[in-house]
PDB file of C-alpha atoms in Angstrom:
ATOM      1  CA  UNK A1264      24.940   5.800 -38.238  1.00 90.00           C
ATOM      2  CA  UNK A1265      22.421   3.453 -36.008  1.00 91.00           C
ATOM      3  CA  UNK A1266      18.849   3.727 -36.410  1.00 88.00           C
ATOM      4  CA  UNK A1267      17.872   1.750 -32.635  1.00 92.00           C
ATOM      5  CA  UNK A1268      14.134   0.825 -32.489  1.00 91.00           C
ATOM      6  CA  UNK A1269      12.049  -1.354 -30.394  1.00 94.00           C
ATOM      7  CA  UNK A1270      12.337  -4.341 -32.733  1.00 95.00           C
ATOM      8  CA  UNK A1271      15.993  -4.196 -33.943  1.00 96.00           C
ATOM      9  CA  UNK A1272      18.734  -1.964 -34.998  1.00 96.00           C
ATOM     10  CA  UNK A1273      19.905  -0.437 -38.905  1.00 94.00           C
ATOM     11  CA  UNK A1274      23.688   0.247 -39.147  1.00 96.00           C
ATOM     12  CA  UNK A1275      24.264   2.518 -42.106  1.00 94.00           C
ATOM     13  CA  UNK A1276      26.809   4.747 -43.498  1.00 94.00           C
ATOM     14  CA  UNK A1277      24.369   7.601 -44.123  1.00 94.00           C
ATOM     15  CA  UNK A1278      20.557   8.528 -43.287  1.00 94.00           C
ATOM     16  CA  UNK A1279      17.598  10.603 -44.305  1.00 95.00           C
ATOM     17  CA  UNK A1280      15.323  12.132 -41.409  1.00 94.00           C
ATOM     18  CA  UNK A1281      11.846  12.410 -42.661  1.00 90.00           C
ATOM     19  CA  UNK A1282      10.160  12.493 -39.103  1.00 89.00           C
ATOM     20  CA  UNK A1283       7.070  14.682 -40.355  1.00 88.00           C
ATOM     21  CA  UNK A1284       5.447  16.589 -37.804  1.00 92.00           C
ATOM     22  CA  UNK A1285       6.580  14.808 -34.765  1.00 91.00           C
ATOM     23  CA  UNK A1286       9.855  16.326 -33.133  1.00 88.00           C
ATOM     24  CA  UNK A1287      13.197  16.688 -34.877  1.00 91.00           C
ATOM     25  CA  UNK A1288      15.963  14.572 -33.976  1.00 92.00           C
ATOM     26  CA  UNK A1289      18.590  17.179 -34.200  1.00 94.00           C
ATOM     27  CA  UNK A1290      18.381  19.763 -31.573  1.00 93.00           C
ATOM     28  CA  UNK A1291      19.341  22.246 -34.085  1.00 92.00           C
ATOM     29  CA  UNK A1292      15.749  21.971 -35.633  1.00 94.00           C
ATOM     30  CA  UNK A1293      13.698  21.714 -32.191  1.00 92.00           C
ATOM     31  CA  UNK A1294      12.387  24.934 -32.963  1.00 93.00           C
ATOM     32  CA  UNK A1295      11.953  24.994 -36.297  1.00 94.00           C
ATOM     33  CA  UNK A1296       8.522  23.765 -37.014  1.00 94.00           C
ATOM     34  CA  UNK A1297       5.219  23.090 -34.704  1.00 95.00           C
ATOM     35  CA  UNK A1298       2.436  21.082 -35.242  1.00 95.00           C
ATOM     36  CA  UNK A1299      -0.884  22.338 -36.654  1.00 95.00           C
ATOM     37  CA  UNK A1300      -4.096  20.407 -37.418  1.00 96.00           C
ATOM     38  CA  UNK A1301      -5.912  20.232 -40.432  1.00 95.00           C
ATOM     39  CA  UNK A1302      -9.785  19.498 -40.725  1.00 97.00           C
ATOM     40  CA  UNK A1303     -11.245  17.442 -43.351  1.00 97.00           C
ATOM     41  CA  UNK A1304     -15.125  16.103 -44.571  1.00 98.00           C
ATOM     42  CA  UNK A1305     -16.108  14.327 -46.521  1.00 98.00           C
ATOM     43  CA  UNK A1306     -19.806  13.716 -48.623  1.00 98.00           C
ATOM     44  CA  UNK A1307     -21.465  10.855 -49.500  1.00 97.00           C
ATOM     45  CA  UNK A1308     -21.650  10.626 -53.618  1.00 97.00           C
ATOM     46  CA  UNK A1309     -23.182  13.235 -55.441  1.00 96.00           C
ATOM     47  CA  UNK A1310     -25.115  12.521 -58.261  1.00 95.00           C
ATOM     48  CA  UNK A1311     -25.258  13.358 -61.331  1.00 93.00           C
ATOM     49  CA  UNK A1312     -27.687  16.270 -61.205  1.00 94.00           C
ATOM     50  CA  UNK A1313     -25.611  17.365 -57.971  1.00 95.00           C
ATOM     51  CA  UNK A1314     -22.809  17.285 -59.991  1.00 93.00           C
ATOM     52  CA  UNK A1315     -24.418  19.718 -63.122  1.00 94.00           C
ATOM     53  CA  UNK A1316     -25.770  21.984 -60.664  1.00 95.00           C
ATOM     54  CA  UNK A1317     -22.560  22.911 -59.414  1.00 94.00           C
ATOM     55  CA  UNK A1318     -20.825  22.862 -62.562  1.00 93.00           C
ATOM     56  CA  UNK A1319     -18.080  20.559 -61.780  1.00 92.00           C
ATOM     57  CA  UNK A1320     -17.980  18.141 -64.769  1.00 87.00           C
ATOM     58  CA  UNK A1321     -14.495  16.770 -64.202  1.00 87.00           C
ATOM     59  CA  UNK A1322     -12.067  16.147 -61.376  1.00 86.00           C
ATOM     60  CA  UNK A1323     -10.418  19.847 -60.934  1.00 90.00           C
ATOM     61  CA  UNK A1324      -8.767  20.843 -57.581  1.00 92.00           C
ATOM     62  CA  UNK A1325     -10.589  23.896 -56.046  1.00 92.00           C
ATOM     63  CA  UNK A1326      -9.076  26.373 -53.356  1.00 91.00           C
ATOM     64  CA  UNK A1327     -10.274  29.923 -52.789  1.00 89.00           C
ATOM     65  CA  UNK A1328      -7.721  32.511 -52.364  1.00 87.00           C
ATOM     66  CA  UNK A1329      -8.027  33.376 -48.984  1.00 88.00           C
ATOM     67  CA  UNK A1330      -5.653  33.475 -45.645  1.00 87.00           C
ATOM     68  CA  UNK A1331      -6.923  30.808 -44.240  1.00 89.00           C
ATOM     69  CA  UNK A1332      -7.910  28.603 -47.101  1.00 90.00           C
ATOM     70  CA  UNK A1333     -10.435  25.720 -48.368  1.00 94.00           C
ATOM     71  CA  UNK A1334      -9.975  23.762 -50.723  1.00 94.00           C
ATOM     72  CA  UNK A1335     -11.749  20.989 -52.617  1.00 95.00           C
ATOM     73  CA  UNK A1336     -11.195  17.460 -53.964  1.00 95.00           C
ATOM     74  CA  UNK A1337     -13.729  15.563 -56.268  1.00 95.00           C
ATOM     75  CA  UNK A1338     -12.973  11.348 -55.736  1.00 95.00           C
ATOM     76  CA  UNK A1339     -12.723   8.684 -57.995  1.00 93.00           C
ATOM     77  CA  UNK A1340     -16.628   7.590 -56.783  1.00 93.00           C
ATOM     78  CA  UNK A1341     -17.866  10.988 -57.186  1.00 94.00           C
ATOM     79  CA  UNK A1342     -17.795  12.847 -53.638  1.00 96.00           C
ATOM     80  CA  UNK A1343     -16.292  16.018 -52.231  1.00 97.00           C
ATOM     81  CA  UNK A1344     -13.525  16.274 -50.040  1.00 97.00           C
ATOM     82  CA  UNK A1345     -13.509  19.608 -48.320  1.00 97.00           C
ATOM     83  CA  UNK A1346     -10.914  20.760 -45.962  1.00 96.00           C
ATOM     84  CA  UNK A1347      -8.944  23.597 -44.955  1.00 93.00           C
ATOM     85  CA  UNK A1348      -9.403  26.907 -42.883  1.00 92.00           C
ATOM     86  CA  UNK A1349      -9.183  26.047 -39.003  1.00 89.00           C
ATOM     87  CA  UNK A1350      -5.116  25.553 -38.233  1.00 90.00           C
ATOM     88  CA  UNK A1351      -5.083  24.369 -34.623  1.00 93.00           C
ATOM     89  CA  UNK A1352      -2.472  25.222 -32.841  1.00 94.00           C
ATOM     90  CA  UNK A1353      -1.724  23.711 -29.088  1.00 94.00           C
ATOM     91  CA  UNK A1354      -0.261  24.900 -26.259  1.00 94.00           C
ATOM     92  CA  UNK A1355       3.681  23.247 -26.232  1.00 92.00           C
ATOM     93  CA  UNK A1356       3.736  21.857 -29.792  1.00 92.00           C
ATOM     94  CA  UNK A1357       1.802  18.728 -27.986  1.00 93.00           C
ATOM     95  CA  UNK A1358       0.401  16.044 -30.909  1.00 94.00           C
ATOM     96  CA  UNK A1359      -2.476  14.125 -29.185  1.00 95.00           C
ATOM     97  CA  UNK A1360      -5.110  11.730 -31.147  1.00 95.00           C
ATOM     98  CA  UNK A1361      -8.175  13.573 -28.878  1.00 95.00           C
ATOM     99  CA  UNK A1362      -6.718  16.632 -30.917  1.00 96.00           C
ATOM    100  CA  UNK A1363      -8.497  15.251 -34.340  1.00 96.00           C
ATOM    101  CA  UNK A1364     -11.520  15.261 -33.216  1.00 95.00           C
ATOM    102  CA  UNK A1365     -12.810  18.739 -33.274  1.00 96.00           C
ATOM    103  CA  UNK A1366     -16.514  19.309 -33.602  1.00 96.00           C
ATOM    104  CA  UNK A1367     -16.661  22.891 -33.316  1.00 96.00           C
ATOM    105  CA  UNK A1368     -13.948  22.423 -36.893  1.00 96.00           C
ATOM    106  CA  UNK A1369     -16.068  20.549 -37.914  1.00 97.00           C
ATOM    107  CA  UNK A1370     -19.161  22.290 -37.446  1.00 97.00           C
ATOM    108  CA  UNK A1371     -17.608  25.488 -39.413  1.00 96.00           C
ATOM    109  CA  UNK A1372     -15.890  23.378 -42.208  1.00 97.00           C
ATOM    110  CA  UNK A1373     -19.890  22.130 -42.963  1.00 97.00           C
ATOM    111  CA  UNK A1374     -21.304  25.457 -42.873  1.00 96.00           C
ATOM    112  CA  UNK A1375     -18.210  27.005 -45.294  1.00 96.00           C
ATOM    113  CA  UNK A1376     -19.065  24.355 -47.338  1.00 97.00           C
ATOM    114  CA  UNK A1377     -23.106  25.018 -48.051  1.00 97.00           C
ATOM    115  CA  UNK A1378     -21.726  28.591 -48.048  1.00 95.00           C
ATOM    116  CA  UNK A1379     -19.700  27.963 -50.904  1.00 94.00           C
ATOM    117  CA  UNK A1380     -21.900  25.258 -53.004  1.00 95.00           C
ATOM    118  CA  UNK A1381     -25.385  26.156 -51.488  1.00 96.00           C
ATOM    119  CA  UNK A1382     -27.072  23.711 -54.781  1.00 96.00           C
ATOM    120  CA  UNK A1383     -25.872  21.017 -52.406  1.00 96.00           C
ATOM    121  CA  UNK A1384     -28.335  21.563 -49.078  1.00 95.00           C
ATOM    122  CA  UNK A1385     -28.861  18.307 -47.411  1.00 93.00           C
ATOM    123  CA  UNK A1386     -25.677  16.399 -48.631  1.00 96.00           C
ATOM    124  CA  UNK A1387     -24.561  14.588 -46.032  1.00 97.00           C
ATOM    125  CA  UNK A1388     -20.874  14.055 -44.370  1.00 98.00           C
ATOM    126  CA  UNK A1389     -19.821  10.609 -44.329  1.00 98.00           C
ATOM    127  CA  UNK A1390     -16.393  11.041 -43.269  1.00 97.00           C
ATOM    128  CA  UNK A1391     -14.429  13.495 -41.043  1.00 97.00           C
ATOM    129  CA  UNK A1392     -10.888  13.229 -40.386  1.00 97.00           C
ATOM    130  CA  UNK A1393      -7.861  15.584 -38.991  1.00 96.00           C
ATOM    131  CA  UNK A1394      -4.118  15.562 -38.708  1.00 94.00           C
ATOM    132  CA  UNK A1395      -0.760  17.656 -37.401  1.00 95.00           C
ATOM    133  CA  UNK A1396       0.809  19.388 -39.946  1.00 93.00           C
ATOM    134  CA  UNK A1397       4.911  20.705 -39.759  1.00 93.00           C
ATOM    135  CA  UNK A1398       4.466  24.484 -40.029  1.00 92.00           C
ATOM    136  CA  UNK A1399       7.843  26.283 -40.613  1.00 91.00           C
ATOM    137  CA  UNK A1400       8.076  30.294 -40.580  1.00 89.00           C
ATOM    138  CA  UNK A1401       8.748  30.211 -44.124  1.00 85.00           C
ATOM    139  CA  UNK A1402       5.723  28.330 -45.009  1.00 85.00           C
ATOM    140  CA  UNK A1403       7.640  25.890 -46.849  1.00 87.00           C
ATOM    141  CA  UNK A1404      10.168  23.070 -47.150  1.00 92.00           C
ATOM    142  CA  UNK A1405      13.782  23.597 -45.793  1.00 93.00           C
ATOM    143  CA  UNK A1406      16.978  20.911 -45.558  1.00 94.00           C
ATOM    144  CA  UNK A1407      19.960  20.332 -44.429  1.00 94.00           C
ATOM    145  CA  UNK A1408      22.998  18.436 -43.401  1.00 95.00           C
ATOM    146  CA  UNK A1409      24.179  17.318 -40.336  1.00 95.00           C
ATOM    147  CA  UNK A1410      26.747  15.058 -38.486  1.00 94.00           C
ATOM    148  CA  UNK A1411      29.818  15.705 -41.226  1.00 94.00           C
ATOM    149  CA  UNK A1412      27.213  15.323 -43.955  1.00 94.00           C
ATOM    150  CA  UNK A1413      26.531  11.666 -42.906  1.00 95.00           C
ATOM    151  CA  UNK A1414      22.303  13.056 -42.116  1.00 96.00           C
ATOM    152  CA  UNK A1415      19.923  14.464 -44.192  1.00 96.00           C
ATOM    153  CA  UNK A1416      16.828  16.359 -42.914  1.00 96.00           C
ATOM    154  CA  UNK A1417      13.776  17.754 -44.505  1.00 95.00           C
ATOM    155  CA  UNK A1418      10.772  19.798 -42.471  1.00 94.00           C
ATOM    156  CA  UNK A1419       8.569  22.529 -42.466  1.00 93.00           C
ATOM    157  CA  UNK A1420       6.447  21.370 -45.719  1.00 92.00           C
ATOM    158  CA  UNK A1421       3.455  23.593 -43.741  1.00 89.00           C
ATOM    159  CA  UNK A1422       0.779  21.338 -45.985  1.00 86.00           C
ATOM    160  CA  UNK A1423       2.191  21.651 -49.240  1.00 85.00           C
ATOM    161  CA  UNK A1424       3.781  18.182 -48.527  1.00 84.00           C
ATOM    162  CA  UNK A1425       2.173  16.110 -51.744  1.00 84.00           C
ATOM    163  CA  UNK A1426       4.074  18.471 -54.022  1.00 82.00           C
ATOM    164  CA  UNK A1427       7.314  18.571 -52.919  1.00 90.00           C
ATOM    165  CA  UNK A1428       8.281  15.799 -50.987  1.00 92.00           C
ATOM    166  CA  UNK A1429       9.688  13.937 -54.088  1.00 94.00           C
ATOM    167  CA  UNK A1430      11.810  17.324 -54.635  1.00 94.00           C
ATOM    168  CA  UNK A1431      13.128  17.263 -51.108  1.00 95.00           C
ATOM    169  CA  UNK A1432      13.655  13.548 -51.025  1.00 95.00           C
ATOM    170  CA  UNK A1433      15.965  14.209 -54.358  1.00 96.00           C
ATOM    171  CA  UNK A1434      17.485  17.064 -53.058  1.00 96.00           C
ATOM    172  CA  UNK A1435      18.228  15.218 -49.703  1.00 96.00           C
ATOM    173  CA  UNK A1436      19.850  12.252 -52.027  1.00 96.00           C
ATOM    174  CA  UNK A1437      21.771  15.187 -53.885  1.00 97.00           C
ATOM    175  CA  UNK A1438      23.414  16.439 -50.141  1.00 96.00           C
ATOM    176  CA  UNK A1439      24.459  13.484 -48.997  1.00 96.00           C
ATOM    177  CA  UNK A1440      25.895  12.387 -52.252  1.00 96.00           C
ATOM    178  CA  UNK A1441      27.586  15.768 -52.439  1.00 95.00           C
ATOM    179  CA  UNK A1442      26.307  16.711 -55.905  1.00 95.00           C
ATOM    180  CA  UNK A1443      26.040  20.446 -56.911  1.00 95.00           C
ATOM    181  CA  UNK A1444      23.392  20.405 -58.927  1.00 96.00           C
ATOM    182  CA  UNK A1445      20.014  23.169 -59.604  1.00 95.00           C
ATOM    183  CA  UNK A1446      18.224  21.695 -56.554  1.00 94.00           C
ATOM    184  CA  UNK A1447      21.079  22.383 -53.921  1.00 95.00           C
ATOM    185  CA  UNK A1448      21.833  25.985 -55.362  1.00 94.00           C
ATOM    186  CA  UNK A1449      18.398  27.179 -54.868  1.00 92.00           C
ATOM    187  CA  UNK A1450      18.251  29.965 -51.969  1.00 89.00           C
ATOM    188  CA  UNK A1451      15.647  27.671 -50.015  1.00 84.00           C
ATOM    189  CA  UNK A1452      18.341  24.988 -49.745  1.00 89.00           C
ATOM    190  CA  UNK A1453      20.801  27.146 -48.846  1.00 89.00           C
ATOM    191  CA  UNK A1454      19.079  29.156 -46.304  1.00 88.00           C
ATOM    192  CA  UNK A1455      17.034  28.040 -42.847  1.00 89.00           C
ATOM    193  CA  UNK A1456      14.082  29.756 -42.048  1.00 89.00           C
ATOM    194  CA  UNK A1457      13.685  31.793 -38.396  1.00 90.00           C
ATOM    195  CA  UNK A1458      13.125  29.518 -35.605  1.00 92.00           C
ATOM    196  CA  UNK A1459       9.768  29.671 -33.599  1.00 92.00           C
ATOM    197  CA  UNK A1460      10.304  31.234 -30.217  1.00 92.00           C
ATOM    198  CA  UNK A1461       9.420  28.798 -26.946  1.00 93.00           C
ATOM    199  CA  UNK A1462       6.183  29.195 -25.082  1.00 94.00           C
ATOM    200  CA  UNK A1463       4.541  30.722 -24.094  1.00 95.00           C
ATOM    201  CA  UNK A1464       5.499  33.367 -26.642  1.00 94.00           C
ATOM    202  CA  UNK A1465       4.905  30.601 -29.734  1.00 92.00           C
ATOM    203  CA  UNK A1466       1.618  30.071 -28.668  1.00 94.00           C
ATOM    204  CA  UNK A1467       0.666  33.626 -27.986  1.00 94.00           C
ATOM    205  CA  UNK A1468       2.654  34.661 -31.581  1.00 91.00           C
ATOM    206  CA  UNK A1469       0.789  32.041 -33.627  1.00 92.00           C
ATOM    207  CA  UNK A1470      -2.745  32.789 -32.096  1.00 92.00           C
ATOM    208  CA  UNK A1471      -1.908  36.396 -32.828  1.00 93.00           C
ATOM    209  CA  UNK A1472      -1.230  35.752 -36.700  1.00 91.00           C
ATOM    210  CA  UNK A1473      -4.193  33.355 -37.173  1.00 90.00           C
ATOM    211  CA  UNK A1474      -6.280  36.145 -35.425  1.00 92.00           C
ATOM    212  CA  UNK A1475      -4.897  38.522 -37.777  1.00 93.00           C
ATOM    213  CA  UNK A1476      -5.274  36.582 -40.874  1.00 91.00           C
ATOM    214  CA  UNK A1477      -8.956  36.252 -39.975  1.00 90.00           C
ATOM    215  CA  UNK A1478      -9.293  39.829 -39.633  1.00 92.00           C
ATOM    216  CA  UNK A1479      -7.806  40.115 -43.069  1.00 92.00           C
ATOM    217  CA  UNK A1480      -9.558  38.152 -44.639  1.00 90.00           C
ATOM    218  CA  UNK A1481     -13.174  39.969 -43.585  1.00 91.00           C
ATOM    219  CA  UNK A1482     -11.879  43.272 -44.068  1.00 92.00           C
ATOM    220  CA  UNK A1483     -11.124  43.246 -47.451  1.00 90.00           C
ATOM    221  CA  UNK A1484      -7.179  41.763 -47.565  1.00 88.00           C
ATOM    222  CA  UNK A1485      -6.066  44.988 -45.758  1.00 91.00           C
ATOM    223  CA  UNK A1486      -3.031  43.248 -43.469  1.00 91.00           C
ATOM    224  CA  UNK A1487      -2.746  44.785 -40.069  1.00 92.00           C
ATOM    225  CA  UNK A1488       1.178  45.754 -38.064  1.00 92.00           C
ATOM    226  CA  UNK A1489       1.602  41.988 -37.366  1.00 91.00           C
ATOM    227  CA  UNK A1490       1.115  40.722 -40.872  1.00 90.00           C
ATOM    228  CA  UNK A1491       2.941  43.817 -42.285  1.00 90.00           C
ATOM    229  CA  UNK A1492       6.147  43.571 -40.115  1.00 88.00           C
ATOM    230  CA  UNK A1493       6.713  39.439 -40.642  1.00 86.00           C
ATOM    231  CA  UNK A1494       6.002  39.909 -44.819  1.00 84.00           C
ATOM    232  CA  UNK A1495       8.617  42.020 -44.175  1.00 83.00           C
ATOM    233  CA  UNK A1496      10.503  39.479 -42.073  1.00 79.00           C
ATOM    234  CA  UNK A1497       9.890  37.034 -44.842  1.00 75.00           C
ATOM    235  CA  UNK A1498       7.574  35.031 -42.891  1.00 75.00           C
ATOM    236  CA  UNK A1499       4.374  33.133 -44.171  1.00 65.00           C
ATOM    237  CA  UNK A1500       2.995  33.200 -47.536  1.00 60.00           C
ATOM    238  CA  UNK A1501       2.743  36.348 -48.788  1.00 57.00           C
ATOM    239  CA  UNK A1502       6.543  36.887 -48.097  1.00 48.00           C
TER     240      UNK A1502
END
């Protein structure tokens, strides 16, 4: 195997392909994930009457339950890191940097956020930050082999990267070494999930699920014929 960059060239007998969000090198996984962006804020320090009135004495994670999500992070210097609902989806699967800057997400990520802690009125922002996330149709991590078991692959981690990219990195190691161990019996090793389709029907499909998921989530969790038909599929996260 040669890894050929700009700057020199890696001869090895085996590799791991940990490309993220930015386009597979294996044409077999082309349409296996997009890209989706993720909006983040972030507040200056609270104190520590800010801190009571909330009742957040520690550093807990927070996320609400909903389709589209939030969730919150307390820091080491005491502020709040609030991200979550808006998953941006463009047109082609394009990744752009004018993509992370968003102000209508951001805009709605502030007003979710005095919506859910309304103690805090008049905190300010300090930071605001976005980035593409790999989205698979099984809402989480799949791998693989490929070229006679010489390449590894992992994708898809749709967000839930910081927990189980250690897993997949092990479970990678485990392929190419051609253990059989737990990790490469599980059913998510062993199985791909569906591909997307190519535009424009990905872009019109995805819109259509995010629109849905809205709708579900203001009407009480009642899922509409979309969301009904891919649980059933065993797409996103309720499947």
């Amino acid at each position: 195997m040669q890894v050929v960059t700009d700057r020199g060239r890696v001869d090895a007998t085996r590799a791991v392909l940990a490309t993220n969000v930015f386009p597979a090198l294996l044409k077999r996984n082309r349409l296996m994930t997009v890209p989706v962006y993720d909006y983040v804020l972030m507040t200056e320090p609270l104190t520590d009457e800010q801190r009571a009135s909330i009742g957040w004495a520690n550093r807990q994670g927070i996320g609400d339950m909903a389709n589209q999500f939030h969730y919150s992070r307390m820091t080491r210097d005491g502020r709040i890191l609030y991200g979550g609902y808006d998953a941006i989806y463009h047109f082609g699967g394009r990744i752009r940097d004018e993509y992370e800057d968003r102000p209508e997400s951001f805009r709605k990520l502030a007003s979710h956020f005095f919506t859910t802690y309304p103690q805090l009125e008049g905190l300010r922002f300090t930071h605001q930050w976005a980035g593409a996330i790999d989205t698979s149709t099984q809402f989480t991590a799949f791998t693989g082999l490929a070229r006679d078991g010489r390449v590894a692959y992992a994708s898809g981690f749709t967000g839930l990267g910081v927990a189980s990219t250690r897993f997949m990195a092990e479970t990678m190691l485990d392929l190419l070494a051609g253990r059989d161990t737990e990790r490469t019996r599980l059913k998510m090793v062993k199985t791909r999930p569906l591909p997307f389709p190519p535009e424009p029907a990905a872009s019109l499909g995805i819109n259509a699920t995010r629109w849905s998921l809205d709708r579900a989530d203001h009407n009480g969790g009642r899922r509409n014929v979309l969301l009904k038909t891919l649980d059933a599929l065993g797409l996103g996260f309720d499947s």
